[in-house]
Tab-separated table of C-alpha atoms in Angstrom:
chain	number	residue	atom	x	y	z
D	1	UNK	CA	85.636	-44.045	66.211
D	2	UNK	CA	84.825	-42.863	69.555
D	3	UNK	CA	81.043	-41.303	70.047
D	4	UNK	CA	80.697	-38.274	72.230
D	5	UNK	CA	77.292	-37.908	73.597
D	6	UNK	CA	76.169	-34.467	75.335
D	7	UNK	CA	73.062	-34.273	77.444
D	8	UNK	CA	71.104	-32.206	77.449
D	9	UNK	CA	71.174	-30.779	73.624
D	10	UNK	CA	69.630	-27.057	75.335
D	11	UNK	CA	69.025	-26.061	78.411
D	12	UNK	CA	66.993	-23.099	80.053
D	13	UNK	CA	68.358	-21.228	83.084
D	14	UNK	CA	68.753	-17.819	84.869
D	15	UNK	CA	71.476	-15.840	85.514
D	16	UNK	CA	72.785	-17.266	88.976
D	17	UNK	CA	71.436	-20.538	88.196
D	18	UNK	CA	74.059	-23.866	88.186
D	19	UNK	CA	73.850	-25.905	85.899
D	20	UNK	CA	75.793	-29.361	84.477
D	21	UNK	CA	76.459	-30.712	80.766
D	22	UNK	CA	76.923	-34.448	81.011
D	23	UNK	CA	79.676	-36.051	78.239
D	24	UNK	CA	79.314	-39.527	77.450
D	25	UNK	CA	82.353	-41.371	75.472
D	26	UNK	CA	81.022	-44.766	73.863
D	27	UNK	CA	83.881	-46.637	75.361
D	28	UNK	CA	86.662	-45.311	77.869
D	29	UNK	CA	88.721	-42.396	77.402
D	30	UNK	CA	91.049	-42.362	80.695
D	31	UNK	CA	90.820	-38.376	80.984
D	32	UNK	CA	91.474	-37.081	77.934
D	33	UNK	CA	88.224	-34.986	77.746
D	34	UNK	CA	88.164	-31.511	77.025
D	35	UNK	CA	85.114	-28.615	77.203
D	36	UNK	CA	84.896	-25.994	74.836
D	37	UNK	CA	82.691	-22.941	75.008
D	38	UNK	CA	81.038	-21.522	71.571
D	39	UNK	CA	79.485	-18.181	70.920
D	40	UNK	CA	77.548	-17.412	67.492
D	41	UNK	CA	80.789	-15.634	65.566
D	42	UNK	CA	83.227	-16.172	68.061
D	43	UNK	CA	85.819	-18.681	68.020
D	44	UNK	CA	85.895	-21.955	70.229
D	45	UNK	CA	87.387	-21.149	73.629
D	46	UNK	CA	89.012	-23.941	75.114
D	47	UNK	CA	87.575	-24.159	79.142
D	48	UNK	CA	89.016	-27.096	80.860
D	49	UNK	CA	91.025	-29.677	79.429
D	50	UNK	CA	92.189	-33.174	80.961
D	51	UNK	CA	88.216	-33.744	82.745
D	52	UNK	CA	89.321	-30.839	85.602
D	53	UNK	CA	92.096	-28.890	84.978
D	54	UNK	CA	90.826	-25.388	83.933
D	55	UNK	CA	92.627	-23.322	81.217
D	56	UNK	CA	94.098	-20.235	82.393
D	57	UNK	CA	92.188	-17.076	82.735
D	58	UNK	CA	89.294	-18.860	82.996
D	59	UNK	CA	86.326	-18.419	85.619
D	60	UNK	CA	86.761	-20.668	88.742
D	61	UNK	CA	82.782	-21.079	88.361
D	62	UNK	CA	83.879	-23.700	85.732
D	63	UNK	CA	84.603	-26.912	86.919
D	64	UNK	CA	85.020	-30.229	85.230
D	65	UNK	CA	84.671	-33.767	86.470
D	66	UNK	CA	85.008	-37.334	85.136
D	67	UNK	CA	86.824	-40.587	84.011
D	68	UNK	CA	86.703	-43.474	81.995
D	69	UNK	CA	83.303	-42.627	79.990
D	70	UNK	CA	80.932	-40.184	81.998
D	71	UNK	CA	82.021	-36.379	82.312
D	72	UNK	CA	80.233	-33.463	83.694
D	73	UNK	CA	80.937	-29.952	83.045
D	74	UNK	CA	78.960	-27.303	86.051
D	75	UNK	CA	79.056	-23.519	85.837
D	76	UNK	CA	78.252	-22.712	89.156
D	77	UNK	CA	76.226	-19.037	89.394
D	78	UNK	CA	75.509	-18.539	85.615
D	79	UNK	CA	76.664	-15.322	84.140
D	80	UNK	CA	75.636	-13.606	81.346
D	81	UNK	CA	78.471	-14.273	79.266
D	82	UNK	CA	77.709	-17.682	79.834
D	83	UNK	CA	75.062	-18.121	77.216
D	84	UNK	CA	76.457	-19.779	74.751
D	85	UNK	CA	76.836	-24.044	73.606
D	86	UNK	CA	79.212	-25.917	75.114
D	87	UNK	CA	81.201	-28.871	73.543
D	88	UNK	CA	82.883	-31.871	75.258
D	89	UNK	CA	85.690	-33.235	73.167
D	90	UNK	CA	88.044	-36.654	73.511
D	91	UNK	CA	91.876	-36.795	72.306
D	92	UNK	CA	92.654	-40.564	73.548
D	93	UNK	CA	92.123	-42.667	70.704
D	94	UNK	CA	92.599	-40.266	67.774
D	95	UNK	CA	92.384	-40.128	64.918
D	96	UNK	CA	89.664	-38.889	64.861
D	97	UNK	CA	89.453	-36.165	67.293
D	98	UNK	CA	85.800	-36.378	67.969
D	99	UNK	CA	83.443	-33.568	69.611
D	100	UNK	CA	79.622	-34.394	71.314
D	101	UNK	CA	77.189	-32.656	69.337
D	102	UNK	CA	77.121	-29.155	71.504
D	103	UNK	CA	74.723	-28.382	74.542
D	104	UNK	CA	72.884	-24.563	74.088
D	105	UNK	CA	72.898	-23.071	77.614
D	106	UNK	CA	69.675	-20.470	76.862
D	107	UNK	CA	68.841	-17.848	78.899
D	108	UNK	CA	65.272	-18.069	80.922
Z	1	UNK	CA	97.370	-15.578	67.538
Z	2	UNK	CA	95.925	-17.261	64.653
Z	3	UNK	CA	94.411	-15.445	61.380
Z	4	UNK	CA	92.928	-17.785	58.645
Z	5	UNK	CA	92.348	-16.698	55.202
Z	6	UNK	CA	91.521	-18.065	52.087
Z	7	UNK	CA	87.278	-18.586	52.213
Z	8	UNK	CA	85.104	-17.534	49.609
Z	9	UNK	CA	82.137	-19.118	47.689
Z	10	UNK	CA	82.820	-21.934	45.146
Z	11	UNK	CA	80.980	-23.701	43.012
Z	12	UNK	CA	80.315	-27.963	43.683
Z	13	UNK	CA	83.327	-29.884	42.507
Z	14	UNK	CA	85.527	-27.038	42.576
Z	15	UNK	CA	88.732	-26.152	44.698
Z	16	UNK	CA	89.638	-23.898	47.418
Z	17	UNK	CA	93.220	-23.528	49.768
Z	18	UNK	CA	92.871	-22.054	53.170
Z	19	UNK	CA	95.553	-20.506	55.575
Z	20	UNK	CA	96.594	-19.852	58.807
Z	21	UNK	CA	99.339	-17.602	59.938
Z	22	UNK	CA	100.544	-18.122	63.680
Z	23	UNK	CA	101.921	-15.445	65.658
Z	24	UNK	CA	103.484	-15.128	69.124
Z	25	UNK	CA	104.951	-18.172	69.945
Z	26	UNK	CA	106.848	-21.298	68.312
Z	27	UNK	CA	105.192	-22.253	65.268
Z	28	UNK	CA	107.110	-25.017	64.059
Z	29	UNK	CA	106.515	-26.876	67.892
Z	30	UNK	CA	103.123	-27.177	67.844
Z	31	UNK	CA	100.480	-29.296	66.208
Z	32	UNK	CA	98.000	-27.583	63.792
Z	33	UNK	CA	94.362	-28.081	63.681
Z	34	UNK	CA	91.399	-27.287	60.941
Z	35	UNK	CA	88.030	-27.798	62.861
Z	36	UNK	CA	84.774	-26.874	60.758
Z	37	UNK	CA	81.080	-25.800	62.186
Z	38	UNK	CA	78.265	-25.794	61.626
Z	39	UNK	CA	74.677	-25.002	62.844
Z	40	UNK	CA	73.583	-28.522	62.248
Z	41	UNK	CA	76.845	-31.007	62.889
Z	42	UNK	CA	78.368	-28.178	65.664
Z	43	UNK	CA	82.170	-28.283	66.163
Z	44	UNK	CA	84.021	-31.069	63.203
Z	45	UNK	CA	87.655	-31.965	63.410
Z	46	UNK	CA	88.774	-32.160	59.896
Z	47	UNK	CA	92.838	-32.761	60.069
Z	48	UNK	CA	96.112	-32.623	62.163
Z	49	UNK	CA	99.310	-31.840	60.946
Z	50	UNK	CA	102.205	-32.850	63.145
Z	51	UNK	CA	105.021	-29.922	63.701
Z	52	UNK	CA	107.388	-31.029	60.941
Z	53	UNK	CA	104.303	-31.290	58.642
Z	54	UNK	CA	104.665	-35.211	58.618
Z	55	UNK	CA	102.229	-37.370	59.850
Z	56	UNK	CA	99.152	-35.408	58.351
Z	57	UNK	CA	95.427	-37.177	59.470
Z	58	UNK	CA	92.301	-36.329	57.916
Z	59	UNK	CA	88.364	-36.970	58.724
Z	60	UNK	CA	87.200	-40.501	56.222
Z	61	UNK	CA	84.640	-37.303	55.480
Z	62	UNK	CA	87.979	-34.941	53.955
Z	63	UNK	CA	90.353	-37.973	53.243
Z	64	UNK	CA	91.083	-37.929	49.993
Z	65	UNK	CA	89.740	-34.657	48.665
Z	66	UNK	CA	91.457	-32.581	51.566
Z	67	UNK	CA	95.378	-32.119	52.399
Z	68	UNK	CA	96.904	-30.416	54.866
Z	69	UNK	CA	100.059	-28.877	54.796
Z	70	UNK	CA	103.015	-26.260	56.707
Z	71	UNK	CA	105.140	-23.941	55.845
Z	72	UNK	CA	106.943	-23.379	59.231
Z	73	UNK	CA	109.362	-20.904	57.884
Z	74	UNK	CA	106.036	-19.001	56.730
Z	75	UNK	CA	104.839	-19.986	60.543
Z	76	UNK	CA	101.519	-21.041	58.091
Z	77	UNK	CA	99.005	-24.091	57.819
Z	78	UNK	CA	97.274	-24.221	54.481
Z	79	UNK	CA	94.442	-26.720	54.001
Z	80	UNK	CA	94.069	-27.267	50.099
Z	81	UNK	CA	90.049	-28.477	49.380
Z	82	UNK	CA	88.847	-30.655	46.494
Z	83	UNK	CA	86.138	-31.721	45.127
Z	84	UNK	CA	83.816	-29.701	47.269
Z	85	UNK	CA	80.313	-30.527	48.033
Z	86	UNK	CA	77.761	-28.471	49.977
Z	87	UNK	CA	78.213	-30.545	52.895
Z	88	UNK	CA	81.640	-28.872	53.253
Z	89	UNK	CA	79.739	-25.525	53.624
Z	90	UNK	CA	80.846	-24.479	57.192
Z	91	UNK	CA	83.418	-22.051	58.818
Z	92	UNK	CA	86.715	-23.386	59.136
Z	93	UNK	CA	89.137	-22.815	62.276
Z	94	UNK	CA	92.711	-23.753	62.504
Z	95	UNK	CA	93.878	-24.138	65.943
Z	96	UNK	CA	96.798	-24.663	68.048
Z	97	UNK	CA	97.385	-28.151	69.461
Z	98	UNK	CA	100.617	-29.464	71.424
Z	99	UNK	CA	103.147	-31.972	70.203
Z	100	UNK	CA	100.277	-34.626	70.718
Z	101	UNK	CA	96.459	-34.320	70.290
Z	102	UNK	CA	95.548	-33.425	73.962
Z	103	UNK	CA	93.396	-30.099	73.809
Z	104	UNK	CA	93.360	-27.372	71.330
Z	105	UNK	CA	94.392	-23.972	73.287
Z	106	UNK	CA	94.326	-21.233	70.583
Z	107	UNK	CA	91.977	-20.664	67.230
Z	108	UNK	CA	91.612	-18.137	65.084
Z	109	UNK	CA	88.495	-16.776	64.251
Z	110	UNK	CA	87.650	-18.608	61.446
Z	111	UNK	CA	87.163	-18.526	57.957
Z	112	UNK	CA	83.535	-19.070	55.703
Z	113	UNK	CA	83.353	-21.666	52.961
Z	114	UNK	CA	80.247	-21.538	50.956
Z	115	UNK	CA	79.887	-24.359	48.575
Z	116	UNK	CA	77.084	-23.552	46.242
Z	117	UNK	CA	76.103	-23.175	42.392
């Protein structure tokens, strides 16, 4: 199975701040990395799939990068709606489908 | 849209079926998901289920005691659950994949699974 590995597991920051998630895949994934956005009660919300390409109707202060085994995700000017975790997750060798273990964007 | 249904609290070793009803667009095209989370493990892929229903894949934590299944003419994706332990405790998503596993686009809001005595 392919490991996902998210760094940081939290992270502090004010609204306006930019920050970055890093992804890590234990052995190479092409692109096929996708971030996903999770608020207590709320459903997953898929943000950018394919490293960069980001789903519709969301922010442009999203933005994705990556191949092979090292991904970043950056929101660029924080928001408030923004405080939630954040989970990197790779479809190129399934199955499984595998997720990182979720990065919790706090607020300062 | 996606609406699951079907969670409840259950007793270890016993049995629960989950479903999902899709609405607004082509059911029987797309590739189903169940994901589970939790506080502790976060976001779990349990199993696929291609668009004909064949070709059904399963966590080596479900396999076995888990099946998934479709009713496209129903536009619904049960998951039946066996032999539950408290480590299946979690709430359980379906969600909408494409004719491959690429990304996961749509998910319902989710349904609670309590496994306890």
């Amino acid at each position: 199975d392919i490991q996902m590995t998210q760094s940081p597991s939290s992270l502090s920051a004010s609204v306006g701040d930019s920050v970055t998630i890093t992804c890590r895949a234990s052995q190479r994934i092409s692109t096929y990395l996708n971030w996903y956005q999770k608020k207590p009660g709320e459903a997953p919300k898929l943000l950018i799939y394919a490293s960069s390409i980001l789903q519709s109707g969301v922010p442009s202060r999203f933005s994705g990068s990556g191949s092979g085994t090292a991904f970043t995700l950056t929101i660029s000017g924080l928001r408030p709606e923004d405080f939630a975790t954040y989970y990197c997750q790779q479809t190129y060798v399934t199955p499984p489908i595998t997720f990182g273990q979720g990065t919790r964007v706090e607020i300062k | 849209q996606l609406v699951e249904s079907g969670g409840g609290l259950v007793q270890p070793g016993g049995s629960l079926r989950l479903a999902c009803v899709g609405s607004g667009f082509t059911f029987s095209s797309r590739w189903m998901h169940w994901v589970r989370h939790t506080p502790g493990k976060g976001l779990v892929w349990v199993a696929r289920s291609e668009s004909d229903g064949s070709g059904a894949t399963y966590a080596e934590s479900v396999k076995g005691r888990f099946t998934i299944s479709r009713d496209n003419a129903k536009n619904t994706v049960y998951l039946q659950m066996n032999s539950l332990t408290d480590e299946d405790t979690a709430v359980y998503y379906c969600a909408r994949g494409l004719p491959r596993d690429y990304y996961m686009d749509v998910w319902g809001k989710g349904t609670t699974v309590t496994v306890s005595s």
